[in-house]
PDB file of C-alpha atoms and ligand atoms in Angstrom:
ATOM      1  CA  UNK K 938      17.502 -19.956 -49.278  1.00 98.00           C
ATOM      2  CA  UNK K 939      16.200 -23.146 -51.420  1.00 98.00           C
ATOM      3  CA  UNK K 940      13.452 -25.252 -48.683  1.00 98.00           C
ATOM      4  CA  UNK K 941      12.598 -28.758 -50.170  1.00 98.00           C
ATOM      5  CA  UNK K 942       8.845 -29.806 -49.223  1.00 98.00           C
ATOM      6  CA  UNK K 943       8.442 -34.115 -49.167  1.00 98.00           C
ATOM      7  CA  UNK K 944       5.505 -35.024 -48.253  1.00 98.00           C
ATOM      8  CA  UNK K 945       3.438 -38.315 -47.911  1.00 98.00           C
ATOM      9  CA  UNK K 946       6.152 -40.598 -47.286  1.00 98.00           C
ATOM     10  CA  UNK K 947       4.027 -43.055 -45.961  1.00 97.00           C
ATOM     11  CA  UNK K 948       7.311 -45.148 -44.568  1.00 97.00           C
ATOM     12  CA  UNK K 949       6.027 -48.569 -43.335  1.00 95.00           C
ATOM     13  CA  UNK K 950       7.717 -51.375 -41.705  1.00 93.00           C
ATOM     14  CA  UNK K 951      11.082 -53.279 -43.163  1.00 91.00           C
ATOM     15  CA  UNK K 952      10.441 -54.901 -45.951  1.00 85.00           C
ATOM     16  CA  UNK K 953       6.761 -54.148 -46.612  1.00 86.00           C
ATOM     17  CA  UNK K 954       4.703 -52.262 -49.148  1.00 86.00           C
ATOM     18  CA  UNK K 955       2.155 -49.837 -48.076  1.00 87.00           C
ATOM     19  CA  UNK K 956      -1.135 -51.143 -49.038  1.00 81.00           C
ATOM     20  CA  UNK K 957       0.885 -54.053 -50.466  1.00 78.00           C
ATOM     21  CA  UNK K 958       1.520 -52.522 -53.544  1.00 78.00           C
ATOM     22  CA  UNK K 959       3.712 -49.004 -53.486  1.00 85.00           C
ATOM     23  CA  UNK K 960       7.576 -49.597 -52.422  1.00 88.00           C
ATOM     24  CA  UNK K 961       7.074 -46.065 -50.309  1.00 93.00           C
ATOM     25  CA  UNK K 962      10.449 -47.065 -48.235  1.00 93.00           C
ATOM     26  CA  UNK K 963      12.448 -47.560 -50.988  1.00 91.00           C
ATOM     27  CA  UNK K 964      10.770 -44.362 -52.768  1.00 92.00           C
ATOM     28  CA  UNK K 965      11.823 -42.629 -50.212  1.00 95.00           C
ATOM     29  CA  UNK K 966      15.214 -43.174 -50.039  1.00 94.00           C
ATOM     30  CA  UNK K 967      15.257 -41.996 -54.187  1.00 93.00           C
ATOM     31  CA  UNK K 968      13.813 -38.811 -53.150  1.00 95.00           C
ATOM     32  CA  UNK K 969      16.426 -38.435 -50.643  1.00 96.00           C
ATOM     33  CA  UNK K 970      18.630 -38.958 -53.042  1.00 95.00           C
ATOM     34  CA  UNK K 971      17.377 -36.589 -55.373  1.00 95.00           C
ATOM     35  CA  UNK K 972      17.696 -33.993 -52.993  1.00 97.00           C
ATOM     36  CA  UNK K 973      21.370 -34.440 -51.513  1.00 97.00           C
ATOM     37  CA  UNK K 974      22.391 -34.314 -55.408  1.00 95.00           C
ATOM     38  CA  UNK K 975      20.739 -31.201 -56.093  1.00 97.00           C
ATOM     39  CA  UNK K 976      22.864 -28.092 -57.184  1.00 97.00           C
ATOM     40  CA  UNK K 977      22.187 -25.693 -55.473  1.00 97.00           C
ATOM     41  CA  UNK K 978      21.212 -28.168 -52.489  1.00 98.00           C
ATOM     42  CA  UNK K 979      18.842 -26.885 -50.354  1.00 98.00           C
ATOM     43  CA  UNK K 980      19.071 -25.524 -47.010  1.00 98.00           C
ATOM     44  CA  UNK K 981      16.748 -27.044 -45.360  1.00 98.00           C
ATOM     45  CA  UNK K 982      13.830 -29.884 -46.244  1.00 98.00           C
ATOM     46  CA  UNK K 983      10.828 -29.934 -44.842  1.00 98.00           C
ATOM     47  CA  UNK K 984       8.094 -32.618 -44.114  1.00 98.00           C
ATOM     48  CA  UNK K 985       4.351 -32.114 -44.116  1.00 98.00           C
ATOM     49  CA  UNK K 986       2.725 -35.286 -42.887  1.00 98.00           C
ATOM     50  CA  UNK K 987       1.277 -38.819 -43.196  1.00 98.00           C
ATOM     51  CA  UNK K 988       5.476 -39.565 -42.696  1.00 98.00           C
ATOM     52  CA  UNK K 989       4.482 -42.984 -41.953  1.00 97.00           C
ATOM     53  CA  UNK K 990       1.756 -45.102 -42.587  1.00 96.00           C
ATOM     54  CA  UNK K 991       0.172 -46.241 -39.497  1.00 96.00           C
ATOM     55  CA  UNK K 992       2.332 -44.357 -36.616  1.00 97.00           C
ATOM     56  CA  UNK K 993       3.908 -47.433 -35.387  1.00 97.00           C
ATOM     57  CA  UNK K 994       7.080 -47.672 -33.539  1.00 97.00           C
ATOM     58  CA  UNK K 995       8.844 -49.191 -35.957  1.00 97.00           C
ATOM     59  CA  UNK K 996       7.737 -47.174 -38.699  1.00 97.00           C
ATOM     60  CA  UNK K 997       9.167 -44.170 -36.940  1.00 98.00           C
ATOM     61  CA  UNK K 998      12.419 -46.049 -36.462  1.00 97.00           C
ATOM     62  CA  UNK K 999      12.517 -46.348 -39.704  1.00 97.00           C
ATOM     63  CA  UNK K1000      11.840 -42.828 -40.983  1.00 98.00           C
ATOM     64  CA  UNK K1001      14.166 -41.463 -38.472  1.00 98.00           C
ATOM     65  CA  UNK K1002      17.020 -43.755 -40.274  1.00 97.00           C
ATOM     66  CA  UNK K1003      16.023 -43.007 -43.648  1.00 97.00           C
ATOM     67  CA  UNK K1004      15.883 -38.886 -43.070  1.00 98.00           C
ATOM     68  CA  UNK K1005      19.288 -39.457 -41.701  1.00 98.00           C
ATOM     69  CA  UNK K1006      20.468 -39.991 -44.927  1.00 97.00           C
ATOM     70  CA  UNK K1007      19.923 -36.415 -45.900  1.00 98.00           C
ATOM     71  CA  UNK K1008      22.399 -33.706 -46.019  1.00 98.00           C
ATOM     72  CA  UNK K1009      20.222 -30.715 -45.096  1.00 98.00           C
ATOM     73  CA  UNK K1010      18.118 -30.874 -42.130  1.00 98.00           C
ATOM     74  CA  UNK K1011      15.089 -31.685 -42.187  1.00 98.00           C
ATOM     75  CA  UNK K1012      11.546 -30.945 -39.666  1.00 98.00           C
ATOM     76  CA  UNK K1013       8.684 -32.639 -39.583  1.00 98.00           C
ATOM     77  CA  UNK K1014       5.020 -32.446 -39.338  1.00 98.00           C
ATOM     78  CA  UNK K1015       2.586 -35.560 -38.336  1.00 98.00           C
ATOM     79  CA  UNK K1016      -0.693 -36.262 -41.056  1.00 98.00           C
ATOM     80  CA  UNK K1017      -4.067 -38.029 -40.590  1.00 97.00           C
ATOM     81  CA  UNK K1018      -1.462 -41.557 -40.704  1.00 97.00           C
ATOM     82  CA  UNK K1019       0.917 -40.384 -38.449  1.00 98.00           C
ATOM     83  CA  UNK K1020       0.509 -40.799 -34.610  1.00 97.00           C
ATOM     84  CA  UNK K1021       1.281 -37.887 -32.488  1.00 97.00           C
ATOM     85  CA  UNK K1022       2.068 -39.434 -29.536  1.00 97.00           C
ATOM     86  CA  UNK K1023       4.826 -42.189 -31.232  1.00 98.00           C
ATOM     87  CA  UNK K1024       6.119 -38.876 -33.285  1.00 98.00           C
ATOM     88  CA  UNK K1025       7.049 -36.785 -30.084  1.00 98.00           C
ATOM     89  CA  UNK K1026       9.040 -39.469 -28.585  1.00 98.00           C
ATOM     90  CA  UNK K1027      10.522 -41.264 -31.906  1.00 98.00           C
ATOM     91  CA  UNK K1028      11.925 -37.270 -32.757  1.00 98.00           C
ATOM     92  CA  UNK K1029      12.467 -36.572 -29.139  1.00 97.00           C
ATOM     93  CA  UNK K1030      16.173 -35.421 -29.280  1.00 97.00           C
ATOM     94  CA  UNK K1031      15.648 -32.807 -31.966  1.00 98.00           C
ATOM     95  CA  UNK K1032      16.127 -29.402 -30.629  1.00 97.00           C
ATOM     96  CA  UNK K1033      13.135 -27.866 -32.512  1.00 98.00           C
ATOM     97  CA  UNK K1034      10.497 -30.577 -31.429  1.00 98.00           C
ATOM     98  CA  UNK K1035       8.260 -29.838 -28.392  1.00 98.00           C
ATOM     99  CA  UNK K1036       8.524 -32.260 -25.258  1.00 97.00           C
ATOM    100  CA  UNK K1037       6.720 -36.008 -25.849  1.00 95.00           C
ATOM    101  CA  UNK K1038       3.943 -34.514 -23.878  1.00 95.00           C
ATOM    102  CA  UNK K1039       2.855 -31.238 -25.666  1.00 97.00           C
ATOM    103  CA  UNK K1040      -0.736 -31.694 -26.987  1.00 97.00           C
ATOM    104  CA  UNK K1041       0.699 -30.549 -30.588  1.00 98.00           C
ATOM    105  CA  UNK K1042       3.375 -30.526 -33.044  1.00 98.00           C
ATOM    106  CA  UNK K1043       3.767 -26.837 -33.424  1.00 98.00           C
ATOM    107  CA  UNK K1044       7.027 -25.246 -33.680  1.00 98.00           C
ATOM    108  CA  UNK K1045       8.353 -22.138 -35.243  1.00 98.00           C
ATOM    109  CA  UNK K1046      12.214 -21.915 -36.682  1.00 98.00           C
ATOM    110  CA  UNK K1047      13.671 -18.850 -36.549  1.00 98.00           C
ATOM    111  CA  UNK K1048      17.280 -19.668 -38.125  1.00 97.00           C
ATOM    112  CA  UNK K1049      16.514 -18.591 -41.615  1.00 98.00           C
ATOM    113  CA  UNK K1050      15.797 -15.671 -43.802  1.00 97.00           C
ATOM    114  CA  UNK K1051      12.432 -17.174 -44.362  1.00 98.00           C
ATOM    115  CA  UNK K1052      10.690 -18.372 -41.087  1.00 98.00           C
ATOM    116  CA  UNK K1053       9.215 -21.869 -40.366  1.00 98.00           C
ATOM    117  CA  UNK K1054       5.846 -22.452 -38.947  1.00 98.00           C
ATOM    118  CA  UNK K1055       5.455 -26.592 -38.535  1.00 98.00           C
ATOM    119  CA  UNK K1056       1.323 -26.449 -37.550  1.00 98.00           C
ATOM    120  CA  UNK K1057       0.026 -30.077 -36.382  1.00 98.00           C
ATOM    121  CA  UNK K1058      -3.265 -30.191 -37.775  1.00 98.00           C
ATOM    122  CA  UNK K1059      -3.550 -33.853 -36.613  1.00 98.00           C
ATOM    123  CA  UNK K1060      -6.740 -35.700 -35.107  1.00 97.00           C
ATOM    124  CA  UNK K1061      -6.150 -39.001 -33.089  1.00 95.00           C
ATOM    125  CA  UNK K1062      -7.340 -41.638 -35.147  1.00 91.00           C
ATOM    126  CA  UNK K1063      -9.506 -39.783 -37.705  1.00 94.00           C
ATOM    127  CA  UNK K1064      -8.648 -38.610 -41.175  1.00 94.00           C
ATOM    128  CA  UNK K1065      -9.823 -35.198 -41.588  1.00 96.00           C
ATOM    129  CA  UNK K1066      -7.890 -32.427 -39.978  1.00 98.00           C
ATOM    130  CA  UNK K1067      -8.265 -29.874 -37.333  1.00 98.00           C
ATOM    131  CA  UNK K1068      -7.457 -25.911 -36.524  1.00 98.00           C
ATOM    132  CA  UNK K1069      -9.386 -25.678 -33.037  1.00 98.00           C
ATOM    133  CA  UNK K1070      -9.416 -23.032 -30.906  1.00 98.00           C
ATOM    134  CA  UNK K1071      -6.006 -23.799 -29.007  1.00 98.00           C
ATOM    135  CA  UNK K1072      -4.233 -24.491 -32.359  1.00 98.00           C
ATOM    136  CA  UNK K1073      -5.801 -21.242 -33.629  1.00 98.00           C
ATOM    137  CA  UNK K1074      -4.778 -18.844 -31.141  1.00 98.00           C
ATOM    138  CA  UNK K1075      -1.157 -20.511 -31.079  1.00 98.00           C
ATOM    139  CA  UNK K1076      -0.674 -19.591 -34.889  1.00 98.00           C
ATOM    140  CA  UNK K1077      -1.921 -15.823 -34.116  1.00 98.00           C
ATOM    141  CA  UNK K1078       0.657 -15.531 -31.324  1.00 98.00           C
ATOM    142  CA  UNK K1079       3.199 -17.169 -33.148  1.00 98.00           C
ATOM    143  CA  UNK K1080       2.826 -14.973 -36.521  1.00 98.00           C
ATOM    144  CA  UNK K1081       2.432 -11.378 -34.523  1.00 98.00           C
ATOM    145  CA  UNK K1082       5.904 -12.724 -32.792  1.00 98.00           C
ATOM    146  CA  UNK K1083       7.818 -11.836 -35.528  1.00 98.00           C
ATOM    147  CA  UNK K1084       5.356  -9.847 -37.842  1.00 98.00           C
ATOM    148  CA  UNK K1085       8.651  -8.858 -40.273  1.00 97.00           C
ATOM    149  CA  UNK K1086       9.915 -12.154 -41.590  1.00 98.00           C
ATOM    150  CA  UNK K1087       8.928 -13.400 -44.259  1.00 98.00           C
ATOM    151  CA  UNK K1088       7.099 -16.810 -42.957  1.00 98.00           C
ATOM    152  CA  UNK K1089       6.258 -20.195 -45.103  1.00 98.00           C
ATOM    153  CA  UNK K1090       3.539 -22.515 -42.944  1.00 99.00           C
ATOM    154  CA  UNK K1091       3.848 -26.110 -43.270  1.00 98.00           C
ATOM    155  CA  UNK K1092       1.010 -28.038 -42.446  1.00 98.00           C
ATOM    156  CA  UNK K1093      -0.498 -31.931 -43.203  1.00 98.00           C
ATOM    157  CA  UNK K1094      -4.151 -31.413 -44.371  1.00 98.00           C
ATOM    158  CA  UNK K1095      -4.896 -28.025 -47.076  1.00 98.00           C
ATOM    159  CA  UNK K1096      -6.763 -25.075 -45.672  1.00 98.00           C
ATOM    160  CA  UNK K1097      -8.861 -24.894 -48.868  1.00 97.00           C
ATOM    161  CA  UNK K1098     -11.466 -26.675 -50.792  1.00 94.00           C
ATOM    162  CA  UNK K1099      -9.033 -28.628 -53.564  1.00 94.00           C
ATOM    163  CA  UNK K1100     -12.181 -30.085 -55.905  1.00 91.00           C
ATOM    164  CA  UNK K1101     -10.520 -33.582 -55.404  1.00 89.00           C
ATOM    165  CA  UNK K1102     -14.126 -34.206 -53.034  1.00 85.00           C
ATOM    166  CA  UNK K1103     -12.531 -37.908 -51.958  1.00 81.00           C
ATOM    167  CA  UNK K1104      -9.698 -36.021 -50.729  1.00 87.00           C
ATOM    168  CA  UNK K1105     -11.835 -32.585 -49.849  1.00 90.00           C
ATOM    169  CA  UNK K1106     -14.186 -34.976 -47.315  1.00 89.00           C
ATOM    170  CA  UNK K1107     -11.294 -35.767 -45.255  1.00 92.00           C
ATOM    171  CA  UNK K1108     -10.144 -31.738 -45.187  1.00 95.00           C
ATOM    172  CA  UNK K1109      -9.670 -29.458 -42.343  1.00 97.00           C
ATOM    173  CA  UNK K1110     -12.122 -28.651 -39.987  1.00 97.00           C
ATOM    174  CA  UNK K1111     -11.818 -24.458 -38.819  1.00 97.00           C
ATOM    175  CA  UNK K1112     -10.171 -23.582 -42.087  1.00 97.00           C
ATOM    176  CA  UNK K1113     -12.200 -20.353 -42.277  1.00 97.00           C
ATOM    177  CA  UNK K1114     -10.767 -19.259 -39.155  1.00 98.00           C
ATOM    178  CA  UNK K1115      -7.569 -20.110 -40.016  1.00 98.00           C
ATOM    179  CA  UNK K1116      -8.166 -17.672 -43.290  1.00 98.00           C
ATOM    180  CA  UNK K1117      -9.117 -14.441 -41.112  1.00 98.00           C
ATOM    181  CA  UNK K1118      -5.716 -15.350 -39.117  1.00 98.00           C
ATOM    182  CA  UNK K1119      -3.868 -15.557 -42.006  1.00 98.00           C
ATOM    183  CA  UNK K1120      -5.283 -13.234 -43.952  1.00 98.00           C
ATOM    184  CA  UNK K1121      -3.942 -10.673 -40.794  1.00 98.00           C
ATOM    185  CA  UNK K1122      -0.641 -10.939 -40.933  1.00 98.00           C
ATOM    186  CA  UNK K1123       0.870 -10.229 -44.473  1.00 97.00           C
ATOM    187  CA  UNK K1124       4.289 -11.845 -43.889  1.00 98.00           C
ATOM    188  CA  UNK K1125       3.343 -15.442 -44.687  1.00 98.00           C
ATOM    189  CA  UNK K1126       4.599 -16.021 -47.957  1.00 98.00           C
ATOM    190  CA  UNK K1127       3.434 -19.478 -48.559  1.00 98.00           C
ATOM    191  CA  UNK K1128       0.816 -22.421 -46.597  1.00 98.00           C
ATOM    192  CA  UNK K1129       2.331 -25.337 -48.213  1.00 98.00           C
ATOM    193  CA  UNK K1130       0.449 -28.451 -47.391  1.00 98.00           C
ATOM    194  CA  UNK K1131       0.144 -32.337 -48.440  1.00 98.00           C
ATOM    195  CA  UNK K1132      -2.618 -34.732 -47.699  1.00 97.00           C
ATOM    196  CA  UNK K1133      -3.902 -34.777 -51.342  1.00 96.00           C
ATOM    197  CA  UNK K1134      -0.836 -36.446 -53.002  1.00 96.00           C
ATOM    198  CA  UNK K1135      -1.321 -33.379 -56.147  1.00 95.00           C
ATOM    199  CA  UNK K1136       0.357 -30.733 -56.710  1.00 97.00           C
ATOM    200  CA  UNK K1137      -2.376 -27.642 -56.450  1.00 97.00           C
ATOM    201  CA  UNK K1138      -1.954 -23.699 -55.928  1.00 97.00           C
ATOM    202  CA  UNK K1139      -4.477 -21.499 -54.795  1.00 98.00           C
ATOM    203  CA  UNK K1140      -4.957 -17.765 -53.785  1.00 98.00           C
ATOM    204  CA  UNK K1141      -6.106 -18.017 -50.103  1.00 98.00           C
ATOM    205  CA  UNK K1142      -6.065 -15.773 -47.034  1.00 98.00           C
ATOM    206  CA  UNK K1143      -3.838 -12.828 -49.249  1.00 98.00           C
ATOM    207  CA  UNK K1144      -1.263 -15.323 -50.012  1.00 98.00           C
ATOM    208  CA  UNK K1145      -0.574 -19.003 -51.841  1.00 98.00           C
ATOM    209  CA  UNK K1146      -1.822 -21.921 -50.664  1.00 98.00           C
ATOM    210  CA  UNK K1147      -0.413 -25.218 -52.192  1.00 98.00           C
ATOM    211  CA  UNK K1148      -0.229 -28.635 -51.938  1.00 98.00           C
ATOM    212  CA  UNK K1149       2.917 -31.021 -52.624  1.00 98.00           C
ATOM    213  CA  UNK K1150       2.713 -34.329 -54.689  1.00 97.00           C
ATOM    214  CA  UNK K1151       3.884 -37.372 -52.590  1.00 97.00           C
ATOM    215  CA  UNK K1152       7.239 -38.893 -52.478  1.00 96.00           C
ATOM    216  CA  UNK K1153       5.121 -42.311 -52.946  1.00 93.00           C
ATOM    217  CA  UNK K1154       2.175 -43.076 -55.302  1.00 89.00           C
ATOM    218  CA  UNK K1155      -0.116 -40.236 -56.203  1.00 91.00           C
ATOM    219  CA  UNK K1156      -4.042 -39.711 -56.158  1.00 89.00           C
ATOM    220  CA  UNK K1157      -5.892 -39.530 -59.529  1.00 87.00           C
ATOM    221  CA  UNK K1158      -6.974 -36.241 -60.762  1.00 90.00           C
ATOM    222  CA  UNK K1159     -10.925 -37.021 -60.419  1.00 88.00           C
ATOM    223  CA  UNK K1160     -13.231 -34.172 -60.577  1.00 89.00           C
ATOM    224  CA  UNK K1161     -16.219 -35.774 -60.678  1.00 85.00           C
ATOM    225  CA  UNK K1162     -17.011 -36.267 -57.355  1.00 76.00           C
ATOM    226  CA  UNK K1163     -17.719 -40.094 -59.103  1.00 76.00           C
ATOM    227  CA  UNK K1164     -16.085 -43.423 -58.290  1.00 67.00           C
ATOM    228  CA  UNK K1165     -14.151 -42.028 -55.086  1.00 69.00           C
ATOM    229  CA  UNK K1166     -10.203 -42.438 -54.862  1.00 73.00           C
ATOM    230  CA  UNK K1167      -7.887 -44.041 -56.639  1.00 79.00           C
ATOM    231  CA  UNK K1168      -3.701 -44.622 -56.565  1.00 80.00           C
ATOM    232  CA  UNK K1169      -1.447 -43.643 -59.738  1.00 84.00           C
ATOM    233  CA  UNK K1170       1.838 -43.649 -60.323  1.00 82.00           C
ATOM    234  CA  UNK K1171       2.409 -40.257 -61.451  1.00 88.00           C
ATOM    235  CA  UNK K1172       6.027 -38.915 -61.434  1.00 91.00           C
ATOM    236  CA  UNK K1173       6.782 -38.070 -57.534  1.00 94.00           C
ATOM    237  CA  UNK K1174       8.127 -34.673 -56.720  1.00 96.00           C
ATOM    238  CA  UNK K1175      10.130 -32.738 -54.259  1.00 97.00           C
ATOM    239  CA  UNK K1176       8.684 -29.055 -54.281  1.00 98.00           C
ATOM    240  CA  UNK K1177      11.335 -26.355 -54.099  1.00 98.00           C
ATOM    241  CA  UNK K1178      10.624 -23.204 -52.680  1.00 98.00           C
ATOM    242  CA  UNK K1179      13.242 -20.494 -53.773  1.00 98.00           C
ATOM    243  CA  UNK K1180      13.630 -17.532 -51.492  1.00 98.00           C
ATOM    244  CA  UNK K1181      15.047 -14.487 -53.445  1.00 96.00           C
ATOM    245  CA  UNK K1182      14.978 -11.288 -51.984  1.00 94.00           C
ATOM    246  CA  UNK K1183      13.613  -9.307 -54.890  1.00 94.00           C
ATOM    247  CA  UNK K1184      10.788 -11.404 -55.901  1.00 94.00           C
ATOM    248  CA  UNK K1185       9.789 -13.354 -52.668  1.00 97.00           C
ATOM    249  CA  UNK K1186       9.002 -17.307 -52.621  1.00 98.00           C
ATOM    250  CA  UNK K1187       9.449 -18.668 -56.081  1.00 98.00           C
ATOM    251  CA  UNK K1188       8.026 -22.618 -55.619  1.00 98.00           C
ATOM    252  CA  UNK K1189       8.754 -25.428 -58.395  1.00 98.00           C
ATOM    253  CA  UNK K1190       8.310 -28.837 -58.736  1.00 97.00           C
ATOM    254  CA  UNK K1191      11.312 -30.828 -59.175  1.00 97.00           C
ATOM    255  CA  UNK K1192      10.582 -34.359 -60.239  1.00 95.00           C
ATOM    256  CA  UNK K1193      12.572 -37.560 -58.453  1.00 94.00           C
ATOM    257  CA  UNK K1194      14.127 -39.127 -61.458  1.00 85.00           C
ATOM    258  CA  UNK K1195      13.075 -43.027 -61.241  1.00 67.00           C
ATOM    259  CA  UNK K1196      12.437 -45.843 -62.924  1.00 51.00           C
ATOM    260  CA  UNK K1197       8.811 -46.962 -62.923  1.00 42.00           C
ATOM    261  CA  UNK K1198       8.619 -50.409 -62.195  1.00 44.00           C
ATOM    262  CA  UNK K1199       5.973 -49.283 -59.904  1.00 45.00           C
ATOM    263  CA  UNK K1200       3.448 -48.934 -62.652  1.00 42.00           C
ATOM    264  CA  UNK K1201       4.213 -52.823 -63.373  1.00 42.00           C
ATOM    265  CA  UNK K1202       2.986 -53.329 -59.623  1.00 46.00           C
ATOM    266  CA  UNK K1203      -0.021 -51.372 -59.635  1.00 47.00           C
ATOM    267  CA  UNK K1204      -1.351 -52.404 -63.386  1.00 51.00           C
ATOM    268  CA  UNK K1205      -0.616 -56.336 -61.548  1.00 57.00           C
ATOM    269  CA  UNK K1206      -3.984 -56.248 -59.942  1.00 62.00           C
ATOM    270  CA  UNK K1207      -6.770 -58.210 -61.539  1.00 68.00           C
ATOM    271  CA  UNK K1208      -9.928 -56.302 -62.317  1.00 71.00           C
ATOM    272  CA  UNK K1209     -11.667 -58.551 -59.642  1.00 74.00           C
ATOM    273  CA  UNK K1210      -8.939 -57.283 -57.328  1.00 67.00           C
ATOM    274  CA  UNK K1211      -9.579 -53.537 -58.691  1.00 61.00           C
ATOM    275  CA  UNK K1212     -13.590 -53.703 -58.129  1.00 67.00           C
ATOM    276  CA  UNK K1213     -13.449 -54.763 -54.942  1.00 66.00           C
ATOM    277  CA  UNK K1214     -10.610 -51.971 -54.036  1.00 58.00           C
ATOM    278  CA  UNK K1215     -13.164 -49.138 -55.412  1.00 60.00           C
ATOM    279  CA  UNK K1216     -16.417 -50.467 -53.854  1.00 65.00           C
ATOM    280  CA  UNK K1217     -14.074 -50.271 -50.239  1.00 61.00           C
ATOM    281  CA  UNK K1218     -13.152 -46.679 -51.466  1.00 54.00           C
ATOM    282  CA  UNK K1219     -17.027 -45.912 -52.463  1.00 58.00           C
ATOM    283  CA  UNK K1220     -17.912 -46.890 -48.921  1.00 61.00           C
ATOM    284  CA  UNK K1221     -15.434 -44.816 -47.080  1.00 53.00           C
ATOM    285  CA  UNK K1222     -16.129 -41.942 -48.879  1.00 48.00           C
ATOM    286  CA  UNK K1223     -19.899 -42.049 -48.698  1.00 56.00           C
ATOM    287  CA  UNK K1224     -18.919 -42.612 -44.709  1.00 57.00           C
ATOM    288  CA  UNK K1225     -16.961 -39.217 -44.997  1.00 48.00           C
ATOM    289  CA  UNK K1226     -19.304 -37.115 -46.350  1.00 48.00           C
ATOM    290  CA  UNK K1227     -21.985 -38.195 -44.083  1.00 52.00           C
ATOM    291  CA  UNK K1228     -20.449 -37.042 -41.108  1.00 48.00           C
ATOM    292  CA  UNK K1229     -20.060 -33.525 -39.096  1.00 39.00           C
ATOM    293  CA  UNK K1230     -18.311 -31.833 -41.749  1.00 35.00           C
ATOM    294  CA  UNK K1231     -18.093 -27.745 -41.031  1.00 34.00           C
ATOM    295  CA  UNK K1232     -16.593 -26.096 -44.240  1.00 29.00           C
TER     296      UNK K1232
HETATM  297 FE1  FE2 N  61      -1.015 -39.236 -47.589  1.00 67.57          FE
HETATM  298 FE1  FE2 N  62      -3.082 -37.438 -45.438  1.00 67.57          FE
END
């Protein structure tokens, strides 16, 4: 079994850029393509958040008739951009969502040699992420439900401290619970998250943790803690995780083959233009990290 991981897609409206500079719609729609050409294709694709930029209607429309253009099928997650709410009833009529009003999108699929668990780690209108106590005692039942299959989580924000700190101060709150839950039950295989637009791999909880570079633009590899967050236009990826039955989950990165006329876009901003973008970025961050935070 060969699960592709997008994540990030940050679709917005027809015809727009997302933060008026990255063509995510039409980068999309080249991963999308990437992935129906792949040989082996793979069974199924999954999608771990921020799906569209601002949860709007229209957005969702949108990413409902872009994913439609994939062969395999394909579940999805909501991020810190996504809104829950517009999610439930855009993806309504797929089998594996839960009703428009369940408080979460949580949902396990059970049709595959390696299980699903989609985990909603969503918080209305804030960009750090959340494992509270309902979401936490939902992933024990769910796991010690079928404590024999081999089990990949999917989730929007990382469980773990990534070192990106721009990224790290919107993270998930109750991550160290999440770990002694994990840690439990020894059949999940792989927690394979987005949120930081890198591709990262961790040891966590007895198994690997990892993160997925975006469809879309990617964040800069800053370990300084310095000059908070900034776009670049490294290659975009679709991760591929491999199932084989001797060796487990093998994951690699495949990279979307495009041209990058993006990097023209991005290097178009004037350094007045570029200033003013980091200051804004500066001032979030330092927002971030002054409130509740309890990793
Ligand atoms: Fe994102
Ligand atoms: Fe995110």
């Amino acid at each position: 079994m060969i699960i592709a991981q997008i994540t990030d897609l940050h679709v917005v409206a027809k015809n727009r850029l997302c933060y008026h500079r990255v063509p995510t719609n039409a980068q999309l729609a080249q991963s999308i393509a990437h992935i129906n050409s792949l040989d082996p294709r793979p069974d199924a694709v999954i999608a771990s958040g921020d799906l569209t930029d601002h949860g709007r209607p229209e957005e969702y429309d949108l990413l409902r008739e872009t994913l439609s253009d994939l062969i395999p099928p394909v579940f999805v997650i909501p991020g810190n951009h996504d809104r829950r709410d517009v999610l439930l009833k855009a993806f309504a009529s797929e089998d594996y969502m839960p009703p428009p009003d369940a408080p979460f999108v949580n949902y396990a699929i059970d049709r595959y040699p390696v299980r699903l668990i989609g985990l909603d780690t969503s918080v209305l209108e804030r960009h750090h992420g959340m494992m509270c106590e309902e979401r936490l005692r939902w992933l024990d039942a769910t796991l010690s439900a079928q404590p024999d299959c081999p089990t990949l989580i999917f989730m929007h924000h990382p469980p773990f401290r990534t070192g990106v700190q721009w990224m790290d101060a919107s993270g998930l709150h109750g991550g160290r619970m999440m770990e002694e839950i994990v840690r439990r039950h020894r059949q999940v295989v792989r927690v394979a998250c987005g949120h930081i637009h890198r591709p990262i791999h961790v040891a966590w909880a007895g198994t690997i943790a990892s993160t997925s570079p975006s469809t879309c633009h990617q964040v800069s590899l800053n370990l300084t803690g310095q000059n908070g967050f900034e776009f670049t236009m490294e290659p975009r990826a679709v991760q591929l995780h491999v199932w084989d039955d001797s060796y487990g989950l093998i994951s690699h990165l495949s990279y979307v083959p495009a041209g990058y006329e993006e990097v023209a876009m991005l290097s178009s901003l004037t350094d007045e233009a570029r200033a003013k973008l980091l200051a804004q970025n500066r001032r979030e961050y330092q927002e971030l990290c002054n409130s509740e935070y309890d990793r």
